[in-house]
Every structure is written in C-alpha cells, then in structure tokens.
JSON list of C-alpha atoms in Angstrom, two decimals:
[
{"chain": "A", "resi": 8, "resn": "LYS", "atom": "CA", "xyz": [-111.78, -179.99, -2.59]},
{"chain": "A", "resi": 9, "resn": "GLN", "atom": "CA", "xyz": [-109.69, -177.68, -4.76]},
{"chain": "A", "resi": 10, "resn": "GLU", "atom": "CA", "xyz": [-107.44, -175.27, -2.87]},
{"chain": "A", "resi": 11, "resn": "VAL", "atom": "CA", "xyz": [-105.39, -172.54, -4.52]},
{"chain": "A", "resi": 12, "resn": "THR", "atom": "CA", "xyz": [-102.35, -171.01, -2.84]},
{"chain": "A", "resi": 13, "resn": "GLN", "atom": "CA", "xyz": [-100.28, -168.03, -3.91]},
{"chain": "A", "resi": 14, "resn": "ILE", "atom": "CA", "xyz": [-96.77, -167.32, -2.74]},
{"chain": "A", "resi": 15, "resn": "PRO", "atom": "CA", "xyz": [-95.52, -164.85, -1.74]},
{"chain": "A", "resi": 16, "resn": "ALA", "atom": "CA", "xyz": [-98.42, -163.01, -0.15]},
{"chain": "A", "resi": 17, "resn": "ALA", "atom": "CA", "xyz": [-96.62, -159.71, -0.66]},
{"chain": "A", "resi": 18, "resn": "LEU", "atom": "CA", "xyz": [-93.63, -158.60, -2.69]},
{"chain": "A", "resi": 19, "resn": "SER", "atom": "CA", "xyz": [-91.76, -155.33, -3.00]},
{"chain": "A", "resi": 20, "resn": "VAL", "atom": "CA", "xyz": [-89.20, -154.88, -5.77]},
{"chain": "A", "resi": 21, "resn": "PRO", "atom": "CA", "xyz": [-87.27, -152.00, -7.37]},
{"chain": "A", "resi": 22, "resn": "GLU", "atom": "CA", "xyz": [-88.35, -150.83, -10.80]},
{"chain": "A", "resi": 23, "resn": "GLY", "atom": "CA", "xyz": [-86.85, -152.76, -13.70]},
{"chain": "A", "resi": 24, "resn": "GLU", "atom": "CA", "xyz": [-86.58, -156.08, -11.93]},
{"chain": "A", "resi": 25, "resn": "ASN", "atom": "CA", "xyz": [-87.93, -159.29, -13.47]},
{"chain": "A", "resi": 26, "resn": "LEU", "atom": "CA", "xyz": [-90.14, -161.19, -11.06]},
{"chain": "A", "resi": 27, "resn": "VAL", "atom": "CA", "xyz": [-92.08, -164.42, -10.70]},
{"chain": "A", "resi": 28, "resn": "LEU", "atom": "CA", "xyz": [-95.38, -164.94, -8.91]},
{"chain": "A", "resi": 29, "resn": "ASN", "atom": "CA", "xyz": [-96.39, -168.46, -7.95]},
{"chain": "A", "resi": 30, "resn": "CYS", "atom": "CA", "xyz": [-99.75, -170.20, -7.88]},
{"chain": "A", "resi": 31, "resn": "SER", "atom": "CA", "xyz": [-100.32, -173.80, -6.80]},
{"chain": "A", "resi": 32, "resn": "PHE", "atom": "CA", "xyz": [-103.49, -175.88, -6.79]},
{"chain": "A", "resi": 33, "resn": "THR", "atom": "CA", "xyz": [-104.25, -179.19, -5.14]},
{"chain": "A", "resi": 34, "resn": "ASP", "atom": "CA", "xyz": [-106.40, -180.88, -7.81]},
{"chain": "A", "resi": 35, "resn": "SER", "atom": "CA", "xyz": [-104.69, -181.13, -11.18]},
{"chain": "A", "resi": 36, "resn": "ALA", "atom": "CA", "xyz": [-107.98, -181.86, -12.99]},
{"chain": "A", "resi": 37, "resn": "ILE", "atom": "CA", "xyz": [-108.57, -178.31, -14.15]},
{"chain": "A", "resi": 38, "resn": "TYR", "atom": "CA", "xyz": [-110.27, -176.89, -17.22]},
{"chain": "A", "resi": 39, "resn": "ASN", "atom": "CA", "xyz": [-108.32, -173.66, -17.29]},
{"chain": "A", "resi": 40, "resn": "LEU", "atom": "CA", "xyz": [-106.36, -171.19, -15.18]},
{"chain": "A", "resi": 41, "resn": "GLN", "atom": "CA", "xyz": [-106.69, -167.44, -15.35]},
{"chain": "A", "resi": 42, "resn": "TRP", "atom": "CA", "xyz": [-104.47, -164.68, -13.95]},
{"chain": "A", "resi": 43, "resn": "PHE", "atom": "CA", "xyz": [-105.99, -161.36, -12.91]},
{"chain": "A", "resi": 44, "resn": "ARG", "atom": "CA", "xyz": [-104.79, -158.10, -11.43]},
{"chain": "A", "resi": 45, "resn": "GLN", "atom": "CA", "xyz": [-106.81, -156.07, -8.98]},
{"chain": "A", "resi": 46, "resn": "ASP", "atom": "CA", "xyz": [-106.11, -152.43, -8.24]},
{"chain": "A", "resi": 47, "resn": "PRO", "atom": "CA", "xyz": [-107.23, -151.04, -4.86]},
{"chain": "A", "resi": 48, "resn": "GLY", "atom": "CA", "xyz": [-110.98, -150.48, -4.78]},
{"chain": "A", "resi": 49, "resn": "LYS", "atom": "CA", "xyz": [-111.43, -151.85, -8.28]},
{"chain": "A", "resi": 50, "resn": "GLY", "atom": "CA", "xyz": [-112.70, -154.98, -9.94]},
{"chain": "A", "resi": 51, "resn": "LEU", "atom": "CA", "xyz": [-110.52, -157.65, -11.54]},
{"chain": "A", "resi": 52, "resn": "THR", "atom": "CA", "xyz": [-108.74, -157.22, -14.86]},
{"chain": "A", "resi": 53, "resn": "SER", "atom": "CA", "xyz": [-108.05, -160.37, -16.84]},
{"chain": "A", "resi": 54, "resn": "LEU", "atom": "CA", "xyz": [-104.37, -160.76, -17.73]},
{"chain": "A", "resi": 55, "resn": "LEU", "atom": "CA", "xyz": [-103.93, -164.22, -19.20]},
{"chain": "A", "resi": 56, "resn": "LEU", "atom": "CA", "xyz": [-106.01, -167.36, -19.64]},
{"chain": "A", "resi": 57, "resn": "ILE", "atom": "CA", "xyz": [-104.34, -170.75, -20.02]},
{"chain": "A", "resi": 58, "resn": "GLN", "atom": "CA", "xyz": [-106.41, -173.68, -21.20]},
{"chain": "A", "resi": 59, "resn": "SER", "atom": "CA", "xyz": [-105.59, -177.05, -19.66]},
{"chain": "A", "resi": 60, "resn": "SER", "atom": "CA", "xyz": [-104.00, -178.26, -22.91]},
{"chain": "A", "resi": 61, "resn": "GLN", "atom": "CA", "xyz": [-101.64, -175.27, -23.06]},
{"chain": "A", "resi": 62, "resn": "ARG", "atom": "CA", "xyz": [-98.26, -174.81, -21.38]},
{"chain": "A", "resi": 63, "resn": "GLU", "atom": "CA", "xyz": [-97.96, -171.03, -21.49]},
{"chain": "A", "resi": 64, "resn": "GLN", "atom": "CA", "xyz": [-99.44, -167.77, -22.67]},
{"chain": "A", "resi": 65, "resn": "THR", "atom": "CA", "xyz": [-97.75, -164.44, -23.30]},
{"chain": "A", "resi": 66, "resn": "SER", "atom": "CA", "xyz": [-99.00, -160.88, -23.42]},
{"chain": "A", "resi": 67, "resn": "GLY", "atom": "CA", "xyz": [-96.50, -158.07, -23.64]},
{"chain": "A", "resi": 68, "resn": "ARG", "atom": "CA", "xyz": [-94.21, -158.21, -20.61]},
{"chain": "A", "resi": 69, "resn": "LEU", "atom": "CA", "xyz": [-96.28, -160.97, -19.02]},
{"chain": "A", "resi": 70, "resn": "ASN", "atom": "CA", "xyz": [-95.77, -164.69, -19.44]},
{"chain": "A", "resi": 71, "resn": "ALA", "atom": "CA", "xyz": [-97.80, -167.33, -17.63]},
{"chain": "A", "resi": 72, "resn": "SER", "atom": "CA", "xyz": [-96.88, -171.00, -17.55]},
{"chain": "A", "resi": 73, "resn": "LEU", "atom": "CA", "xyz": [-98.91, -174.00, -16.48]},
{"chain": "A", "resi": 74, "resn": "ASP", "atom": "CA", "xyz": [-97.70, -177.36, -15.23]},
{"chain": "A", "resi": 75, "resn": "LYS", "atom": "CA", "xyz": [-100.90, -179.27, -14.57]},
{"chain": "A", "resi": 76, "resn": "SER", "atom": "CA", "xyz": [-99.27, -182.46, -13.34]},
{"chain": "A", "resi": 77, "resn": "SER", "atom": "CA", "xyz": [-97.45, -180.66, -10.55]},
{"chain": "A", "resi": 78, "resn": "GLY", "atom": "CA", "xyz": [-100.35, -178.29, -9.85]},
{"chain": "A", "resi": 79, "resn": "ARG", "atom": "CA", "xyz": [-98.41, -175.11, -10.52]},
{"chain": "A", "resi": 80, "resn": "SER", "atom": "CA", "xyz": [-98.57, -171.93, -12.53]},
{"chain": "A", "resi": 81, "resn": "THR", "atom": "CA", "xyz": [-96.17, -169.01, -12.59]},
{"chain": "A", "resi": 82, "resn": "LEU", "atom": "CA", "xyz": [-96.67, -165.46, -13.78]},
{"chain": "A", "resi": 83, "resn": "TYR", "atom": "CA", "xyz": [-93.47, -163.86, -15.01]},
{"chain": "A", "resi": 84, "resn": "ILE", "atom": "CA", "xyz": [-93.34, -160.07, -15.22]},
{"chain": "A", "resi": 85, "resn": "ALA", "atom": "CA", "xyz": [-90.40, -158.64, -17.16]},
{"chain": "A", "resi": 86, "resn": "ALA", "atom": "CA", "xyz": [-88.88, -155.23, -16.52]},
{"chain": "A", "resi": 87, "resn": "SER", "atom": "CA", "xyz": [-91.35, -154.31, -13.78]},
{"chain": "A", "resi": 88, "resn": "GLN", "atom": "CA", "xyz": [-92.78, -150.79, -13.62]},
{"chain": "A", "resi": 89, "resn": "PRO", "atom": "CA", "xyz": [-94.49, -148.83, -10.81]},
{"chain": "A", "resi": 90, "resn": "GLY", "atom": "CA", "xyz": [-97.74, -149.18, -12.79]},
{"chain": "A", "resi": 91, "resn": "ASP", "atom": "CA", "xyz": [-97.54, -152.94, -12.24]},
{"chain": "A", "resi": 92, "resn": "SER", "atom": "CA", "xyz": [-98.23, -152.40, -8.53]},
{"chain": "A", "resi": 93, "resn": "ALA", "atom": "CA", "xyz": [-101.45, -154.26, -7.73]},
{"chain": "A", "resi": 94, "resn": "THR", "atom": "CA", "xyz": [-102.72, -157.51, -6.27]},
{"chain": "A", "resi": 95, "resn": "TYR", "atom": "CA", "xyz": [-102.32, -160.47, -8.62]},
{"chain": "A", "resi": 96, "resn": "LEU", "atom": "CA", "xyz": [-104.81, -163.31, -8.37]},
{"chain": "A", "resi": 97, "resn": "CYS", "atom": "CA", "xyz": [-104.86, -166.71, -9.99]},
{"chain": "A", "resi": 98, "resn": "ALA", "atom": "CA", "xyz": [-108.00, -168.80, -10.32]},
{"chain": "A", "resi": 99, "resn": "VAL", "atom": "CA", "xyz": [-108.76, -172.29, -11.61]},
{"chain": "A", "resi": 100, "resn": "ILE", "atom": "CA", "xyz": [-111.85, -173.94, -13.00]},
{"chain": "A", "resi": 101, "resn": "GLY", "atom": "CA", "xyz": [-112.28, -177.64, -12.26]},
{"chain": "A", "resi": 102, "resn": "ALA", "atom": "CA", "xyz": [-112.63, -180.06, -15.17]},
{"chain": "A", "resi": 103, "resn": "SER", "atom": "CA", "xyz": [-115.94, -181.36, -13.89]},
{"chain": "A", "resi": 104, "resn": "GLY", "atom": "CA", "xyz": [-118.97, -179.70, -12.45]},
{"chain": "A", "resi": 105, "resn": "THR", "atom": "CA", "xyz": [-119.94, -176.11, -13.02]},
{"chain": "A", "resi": 106, "resn": "TYR", "atom": "CA", "xyz": [-117.51, -173.58, -14.40]},
{"chain": "A", "resi": 107, "resn": "LYS", "atom": "CA", "xyz": [-116.90, -171.56, -11.26]},
{"chain": "A", "resi": 108, "resn": "TYR", "atom": "CA", "xyz": [-113.51, -170.22, -10.33]},
{"chain": "A", "resi": 109, "resn": "ILE", "atom": "CA", "xyz": [-111.62, -171.10, -7.17]},
{"chain": "A", "resi": 110, "resn": "PHE", "atom": "CA", "xyz": [-109.37, -168.15, -6.36]},
{"chain": "A", "resi": 111, "resn": "GLY", "atom": "CA", "xyz": [-106.06, -167.90, -4.59]},
{"chain": "A", "resi": 112, "resn": "THR", "atom": "CA", "xyz": [-105.66, -165.22, -1.92]},
{"chain": "A", "resi": 113, "resn": "GLY", "atom": "CA", "xyz": [-103.37, -163.17, -4.12]},
{"chain": "A", "resi": 114, "resn": "THR", "atom": "CA", "xyz": [-99.90, -161.64, -4.18]},
{"chain": "A", "resi": 115, "resn": "ARG", "atom": "CA", "xyz": [-99.72, -157.95, -3.35]},
{"chain": "A", "resi": 116, "resn": "LEU", "atom": "CA", "xyz": [-96.99, -156.44, -5.54]},
{"chain": "A", "resi": 117, "resn": "LYS", "atom": "CA", "xyz": [-95.34, -153.09, -5.04]},
{"chain": "A", "resi": 118, "resn": "VAL", "atom": "CA", "xyz": [-92.84, -151.84, -7.60]},
{"chain": "A", "resi": 119, "resn": "LEU", "atom": "CA", "xyz": [-90.72, -149.00, -6.26]},
{"chain": "A", "resi": 120, "resn": "ALA", "atom": "CA", "xyz": [-89.66, -146.15, -8.53]},
{"chain": "B", "resi": 5, "resn": "GLY", "atom": "CA", "xyz": [-121.80, -151.96, -23.40]},
{"chain": "B", "resi": 6, "resn": "ALA", "atom": "CA", "xyz": [-118.13, -152.72, -23.70]},
{"chain": "B", "resi": 7, "resn": "GLY", "atom": "CA", "xyz": [-117.75, -154.44, -20.35]},
{"chain": "B", "resi": 8, "resn": "VAL", "atom": "CA", "xyz": [-119.59, -155.78, -17.33]},
{"chain": "B", "resi": 9, "resn": "SER", "atom": "CA", "xyz": [-121.34, -153.05, -15.39]},
{"chain": "B", "resi": 10, "resn": "GLN", "atom": "CA", "xyz": [-122.66, -153.13, -11.85]},
{"chain": "B", "resi": 11, "resn": "SER", "atom": "CA", "xyz": [-124.86, -150.82, -9.85]},
{"chain": "B", "resi": 12, "resn": "PRO", "atom": "CA", "xyz": [-124.78, -149.22, -7.44]},
{"chain": "B", "resi": 13, "resn": "SER", "atom": "CA", "xyz": [-121.04, -148.80, -6.99]},
{"chain": "B", "resi": 14, "resn": "ASN", "atom": "CA", "xyz": [-121.53, -148.21, -3.27]},
{"chain": "B", "resi": 15, "resn": "LYS", "atom": "CA", "xyz": [-124.41, -149.10, -0.99]},
{"chain": "B", "resi": 16, "resn": "VAL", "atom": "CA", "xyz": [-124.73, -148.27, 2.69]},
{"chain": "B", "resi": 17, "resn": "THR", "atom": "CA", "xyz": [-127.65, -149.82, 4.51]},
{"chain": "B", "resi": 18, "resn": "GLU", "atom": "CA", "xyz": [-128.87, -150.46, 8.00]},
{"chain": "B", "resi": 19, "resn": "LYS", "atom": "CA", "xyz": [-128.85, -153.89, 9.56]},
{"chain": "B", "resi": 20, "resn": "GLY", "atom": "CA", "xyz": [-132.09, -155.73, 8.81]},
{"chain": "B", "resi": 21, "resn": "LYS", "atom": "CA", "xyz": [-132.86, -153.94, 5.54]},
{"chain": "B", "resi": 22, "resn": "ASP", "atom": "CA", "xyz": [-133.04, -155.69, 2.16]},
{"chain": "B", "resi": 23, "resn": "VAL", "atom": "CA", "xyz": [-130.69, -154.71, -0.68]},
{"chain": "B", "resi": 24, "resn": "GLU", "atom": "CA", "xyz": [-130.60, -155.40, -4.41]},
{"chain": "B", "resi": 25, "resn": "LEU", "atom": "CA", "xyz": [-127.41, -155.40, -6.45]},
{"chain": "B", "resi": 26, "resn": "ARG", "atom": "CA", "xyz": [-127.51, -155.31, -10.23]},
{"chain": "B", "resi": 27, "resn": "CYS", "atom": "CA", "xyz": [-125.20, -156.75, -12.88]},
{"chain": "B", "resi": 28, "resn": "ASP", "atom": "CA", "xyz": [-125.26, -156.13, -16.63]},
{"chain": "B", "resi": 29, "resn": "PRO", "atom": "CA", "xyz": [-123.04, -158.71, -18.35]},
{"chain": "B", "resi": 30, "resn": "ILE", "atom": "CA", "xyz": [-121.23, -158.34, -21.64]},
{"chain": "B", "resi": 31, "resn": "SER", "atom": "CA", "xyz": [-123.74, -158.66, -24.46]},
{"chain": "B", "resi": 32, "resn": "GLY", "atom": "CA", "xyz": [-123.92, -162.21, -25.78]},
{"chain": "B", "resi": 33, "resn": "HIS", "atom": "CA", "xyz": [-122.21, -163.81, -22.79]},
{"chain": "B", "resi": 34, "resn": "THR", "atom": "CA", "xyz": [-124.19, -166.84, -21.71]},
{"chain": "B", "resi": 35, "resn": "ALA", "atom": "CA", "xyz": [-122.61, -167.37, -18.29]},
{"chain": "B", "resi": 36, "resn": "LEU", "atom": "CA", "xyz": [-122.88, -165.00, -15.33]},
{"chain": "B", "resi": 37, "resn": "TYR", "atom": "CA", "xyz": [-121.27, -165.33, -11.92]},
{"chain": "B", "resi": 38, "resn": "TRP", "atom": "CA", "xyz": [-121.52, -163.58, -8.57]},
{"chain": "B", "resi": 39, "resn": "TYR", "atom": "CA", "xyz": [-118.59, -163.52, -6.15]},
{"chain": "B", "resi": 40, "resn": "ARG", "atom": "CA", "xyz": [-118.02, -161.85, -2.79]},
{"chain": "B", "resi": 41, "resn": "GLN", "atom": "CA", "xyz": [-114.77, -160.35, -1.53]},
{"chain": "B", "resi": 42, "resn": "SER", "atom": "CA", "xyz": [-114.67, -159.61, 2.18]},
{"chain": "B", "resi": 43, "resn": "LEU", "atom": "CA", "xyz": [-111.99, -157.45, 3.76]},
{"chain": "B", "resi": 44, "resn": "GLY", "atom": "CA", "xyz": [-108.77, -159.44, 3.97]},
{"chain": "B", "resi": 45, "resn": "GLN", "atom": "CA", "xyz": [-110.41, -162.48, 2.39]},
{"chain": "B", "resi": 46, "resn": "GLY", "atom": "CA", "xyz": [-110.15, -164.05, -1.03]},
{"chain": "B", "resi": 47, "resn": "LEU", "atom": "CA", "xyz": [-112.93, -164.12, -3.59]},
{"chain": "B", "resi": 48, "resn": "GLU", "atom": "CA", "xyz": [-115.78, -166.41, -2.64]},
{"chain": "B", "resi": 49, "resn": "PHE", "atom": "CA", "xyz": [-118.08, -167.90, -5.28]},
{"chain": "B", "resi": 50, "resn": "LEU", "atom": "CA", "xyz": [-121.77, -167.27, -4.67]},
{"chain": "B", "resi": 51, "resn": "ILE", "atom": "CA", "xyz": [-123.87, -168.31, -7.68]},
{"chain": "B", "resi": 52, "resn": "TYR", "atom": "CA", "xyz": [-123.53, -169.15, -11.37]},
{"chain": "B", "resi": 53, "resn": "PHE", "atom": "CA", "xyz": [-126.03, -168.91, -14.26]},
{"chain": "B", "resi": 54, "resn": "GLN", "atom": "CA", "xyz": [-125.51, -170.64, -17.60]},
{"chain": "B", "resi": 55, "resn": "GLY", "atom": "CA", "xyz": [-128.09, -170.10, -20.32]},
{"chain": "B", "resi": 56, "resn": "ASN", "atom": "CA", "xyz": [-131.42, -171.63, -19.42]},
{"chain": "B", "resi": 57, "resn": "SER", "atom": "CA", "xyz": [-129.95, -174.22, -17.07]},
{"chain": "B", "resi": 58, "resn": "ALA", "atom": "CA", "xyz": [-130.76, -174.28, -13.38]},
{"chain": "B", "resi": 59, "resn": "PRO", "atom": "CA", "xyz": [-128.31, -171.99, -11.56]},
{"chain": "B", "resi": 60, "resn": "ASP", "atom": "CA", "xyz": [-125.55, -173.35, -9.33]},
{"chain": "B", "resi": 61, "resn": "LYS", "atom": "CA", "xyz": [-126.42, -171.84, -5.95]},
{"chain": "B", "resi": 62, "resn": "SER", "atom": "CA", "xyz": [-123.91, -173.87, -3.98]},
{"chain": "B", "resi": 63, "resn": "GLY", "atom": "CA", "xyz": [-121.96, -170.81, -2.82]},
{"chain": "B", "resi": 64, "resn": "LEU", "atom": "CA", "xyz": [-124.82, -168.82, -1.33]},
{"chain": "B", "resi": 65, "resn": "PRO", "atom": "CA", "xyz": [-124.01, -168.46, 2.40]},
{"chain": "B", "resi": 66, "resn": "SER", "atom": "CA", "xyz": [-127.59, -168.48, 3.68]},
{"chain": "B", "resi": 67, "resn": "ASP", "atom": "CA", "xyz": [-131.20, -168.43, 2.54]},
{"chain": "B", "resi": 68, "resn": "ARG", "atom": "CA", "xyz": [-131.17, -164.64, 2.95]},
{"chain": "B", "resi": 69, "resn": "PHE", "atom": "CA", "xyz": [-129.25, -164.53, -0.33]},
{"chain": "B", "resi": 70, "resn": "SER", "atom": "CA", "xyz": [-130.95, -165.06, -3.68]},
{"chain": "B", "resi": 71, "resn": "ALA", "atom": "CA", "xyz": [-130.32, -164.13, -7.28]},
{"chain": "B", "resi": 72, "resn": "GLU", "atom": "CA", "xyz": [-132.15, -164.15, -10.55]},
{"chain": "B", "resi": 73, "resn": "ARG", "atom": "CA", "xyz": [-131.27, -163.57, -14.13]},
{"chain": "B", "resi": 74, "resn": "THR", "atom": "CA", "xyz": [-133.99, -162.23, -16.36]},
{"chain": "B", "resi": 75, "resn": "GLY", "atom": "CA", "xyz": [-134.06, -162.91, -20.09]},
{"chain": "B", "resi": 76, "resn": "GLY", "atom": "CA", "xyz": [-130.62, -164.45, -19.96]},
{"chain": "B", "resi": 77, "resn": "SER", "atom": "CA", "xyz": [-129.03, -161.05, -19.45]},
{"chain": "B", "resi": 78, "resn": "VAL", "atom": "CA", "xyz": [-129.30, -158.75, -16.42]},
{"chain": "B", "resi": 79, "resn": "SER", "atom": "CA", "xyz": [-128.94, -160.32, -12.99]},
{"chain": "B", "resi": 80, "resn": "THR", "atom": "CA", "xyz": [-130.02, -159.12, -9.56]},
{"chain": "B", "resi": 81, "resn": "LEU", "atom": "CA", "xyz": [-128.50, -160.35, -6.29]},
{"chain": "B", "resi": 82, "resn": "THR", "atom": "CA", "xyz": [-130.83, -159.80, -3.34]},
{"chain": "B", "resi": 83, "resn": "ILE", "atom": "CA", "xyz": [-129.79, -159.92, 0.29]},
{"chain": "B", "resi": 84, "resn": "GLN", "atom": "CA", "xyz": [-132.67, -159.93, 2.76]},
{"chain": "B", "resi": 85, "resn": "ARG", "atom": "CA", "xyz": [-132.41, -158.80, 6.37]},
{"chain": "B", "resi": 86, "resn": "THR", "atom": "CA", "xyz": [-128.81, -157.71, 5.94]},
{"chain": "B", "resi": 87, "resn": "GLN", "atom": "CA", "xyz": [-126.28, -158.42, 8.69]},
{"chain": "B", "resi": 88, "resn": "GLN", "atom": "CA", "xyz": [-122.98, -156.70, 9.39]},
{"chain": "B", "resi": 89, "resn": "GLU", "atom": "CA", "xyz": [-121.08, -159.75, 8.19]},
{"chain": "B", "resi": 90, "resn": "ASP", "atom": "CA", "xyz": [-122.64, -159.22, 4.75]},
{"chain": "B", "resi": 91, "resn": "SER", "atom": "CA", "xyz": [-120.42, -156.13, 4.33]},
{"chain": "B", "resi": 92, "resn": "ALA", "atom": "CA", "xyz": [-118.14, -156.88, 1.38]},
{"chain": "B", "resi": 93, "resn": "VAL", "atom": "CA", "xyz": [-117.49, -156.08, -2.25]},
{"chain": "B", "resi": 94, "resn": "TYR", "atom": "CA", "xyz": [-119.84, -158.03, -4.50]},
{"chain": "B", "resi": 95, "resn": "LEU", "atom": "CA", "xyz": [-118.35, -158.77, -7.91]},
{"chain": "B", "resi": 96, "resn": "CYS", "atom": "CA", "xyz": [-120.12, -159.97, -11.01]},
{"chain": "B", "resi": 97, "resn": "ALA", "atom": "CA", "xyz": [-118.45, -161.66, -13.98]},
{"chain": "B", "resi": 98, "resn": "SER", "atom": "CA", "xyz": [-119.58, -162.97, -17.32]},
{"chain": "B", "resi": 99, "resn": "SER", "atom": "CA", "xyz": [-118.09, -165.35, -19.83]},
{"chain": "B", "resi": 100, "resn": "SER", "atom": "CA", "xyz": [-118.72, -166.92, -23.18]},
{"chain": "B", "resi": 101, "resn": "LYS", "atom": "CA", "xyz": [-116.90, -169.70, -25.03]},
{"chain": "B", "resi": 102, "resn": "GLY", "atom": "CA", "xyz": [-113.55, -170.58, -23.52]},
{"chain": "B", "resi": 103, "resn": "TRP", "atom": "CA", "xyz": [-114.82, -169.57, -20.08]},
{"chain": "B", "resi": 104, "resn": "GLU", "atom": "CA", "xyz": [-112.52, -166.55, -19.74]},
{"chain": "B", "resi": 105, "resn": "GLN", "atom": "CA", "xyz": [-114.26, -164.45, -17.12]},
{"chain": "B", "resi": 106, "resn": "PHE", "atom": "CA", "xyz": [-114.59, -160.68, -17.32]},
{"chain": "B", "resi": 107, "resn": "PHE", "atom": "CA", "xyz": [-115.37, -158.84, -14.12]},
{"chain": "B", "resi": 108, "resn": "GLY", "atom": "CA", "xyz": [-117.36, -155.74, -13.34]},
{"chain": "B", "resi": 109, "resn": "PRO", "atom": "CA", "xyz": [-116.11, -153.00, -10.99]},
{"chain": "B", "resi": 110, "resn": "GLY", "atom": "CA", "xyz": [-118.06, -154.38, -8.04]},
{"chain": "B", "resi": 111, "resn": "THR", "atom": "CA", "xyz": [-120.56, -153.03, -5.55]},
{"chain": "B", "resi": 112, "resn": "ARG", "atom": "CA", "xyz": [-119.19, -152.14, -2.12]},
{"chain": "B", "resi": 113, "resn": "LEU", "atom": "CA", "xyz": [-121.86, -152.98, 0.46]},
{"chain": "B", "resi": 114, "resn": "THR", "atom": "CA", "xyz": [-121.60, -151.59, 3.97]},
{"chain": "B", "resi": 115, "resn": "VAL", "atom": "CA", "xyz": [-124.10, -152.74, 6.59]},
{"chain": "B", "resi": 116, "resn": "LEU", "atom": "CA", "xyz": [-124.21, -150.48, 9.63]}
]
C-alpha cells in the first residue's frame, strides 16, 4: 500500500531564504507526482507535475525533482516571499490501477516578512 | 468555465439529514475525482469517474455515500443520514490527458 510522507510538517523561515520541502513515497512504481499548495480555507492549486520519466520540473522560483528509485521528491523554493506562506502537498499516482492520488499530509510553510 | 466549480461553498445540516454536493469539472476533462479533507487530516480519496467506465468507488467510507456523474460532466456526491464524523471539506478535481489534476474550491460540510 502506497504511503506518502512529507517532512517537515511545519517550517518557518525569514523572507528571502531558499528552502527545500521533502516528499517520500514507499512504492516507487508511480505514474506521476504532483505538488500543490493550499491556502487556508481554499482548494488546492497545482504547482508542478512530474511524469515518472522526468527528473525535474521548473516554474518560476519553484523547482521540483523526482528520484523514483529512492522514492523521493523535493520542492525547492528560491528567494521565499511572505506570499509563499501556505500548506504544500505532494501526491502520487500509482503506475497500475485507477488514477487516484495518494496525498502526503503536507508541510505548513510560514515565510516571515 | 475556466476552472472546476463546486456548490455550495458551505453547507450546515442536522445529523440524519441527506445532503447533495455538486461539482462542475473543467470542460472536456474526462476524469473526475472526489476527495475529503477532515480537520487535521490529509486528503482522502473517495471516488473516481473516467469516461464511460465503471467508477472506482473504493474510497467511499460507507454505503451512506454515493456519487453519480451525468452526461460525462457534472457530478453529484450524496451523503445520506449524515453523521457528525462526515463534517469535512469535500474537494472535487478533474483531469484530462497527462492526469494533472485541477481542484475546485471545495464544499465545507458541517453536521450539527
């Protein structure tokens, strides 16, 4: 059974710092991995999608990497801003069966001005 | 519309009543998902529709929960005889090729 873990559970950093959020999964047979952010009381906003054949994806100040063999993904946020404060979730889709996501429990990020 | 929409945004009901939650996916998306997010918990998969295939209902927590998708577009999640433990945010997502999922804003359900 696939399990997804995110470390740390919470993180508080000063503005301008570069930071790394971690996501690990127990079954390396995944179809893709997606990173989301969730603002309080809101739905999920898609940040980056990495297909299983890819190693990384970049969008603006965000870079996500995927190491399938070790069951890990990292989300790198450069030059963090207070507007980056949110909960960050990673989710994986297994390579077999239906295309439903298994979510991690998230990292709650606070960027201090 | 431009994104996934859900209605109502908030629903307060009394224990034992039935509720219906609606999801309008992105036009043209063939897959539709329902998830539940309880306070302090992660997102829990409920049900998945893909085209005309039989839905994957493996995440539904009890037979009080059901969902349908009419005409391959709009979906309704129905909870019968609601219980207090059903209180949560219910999120809908849709996807097309590549399986990138786009989420709606959610419906916050409170069962008194």
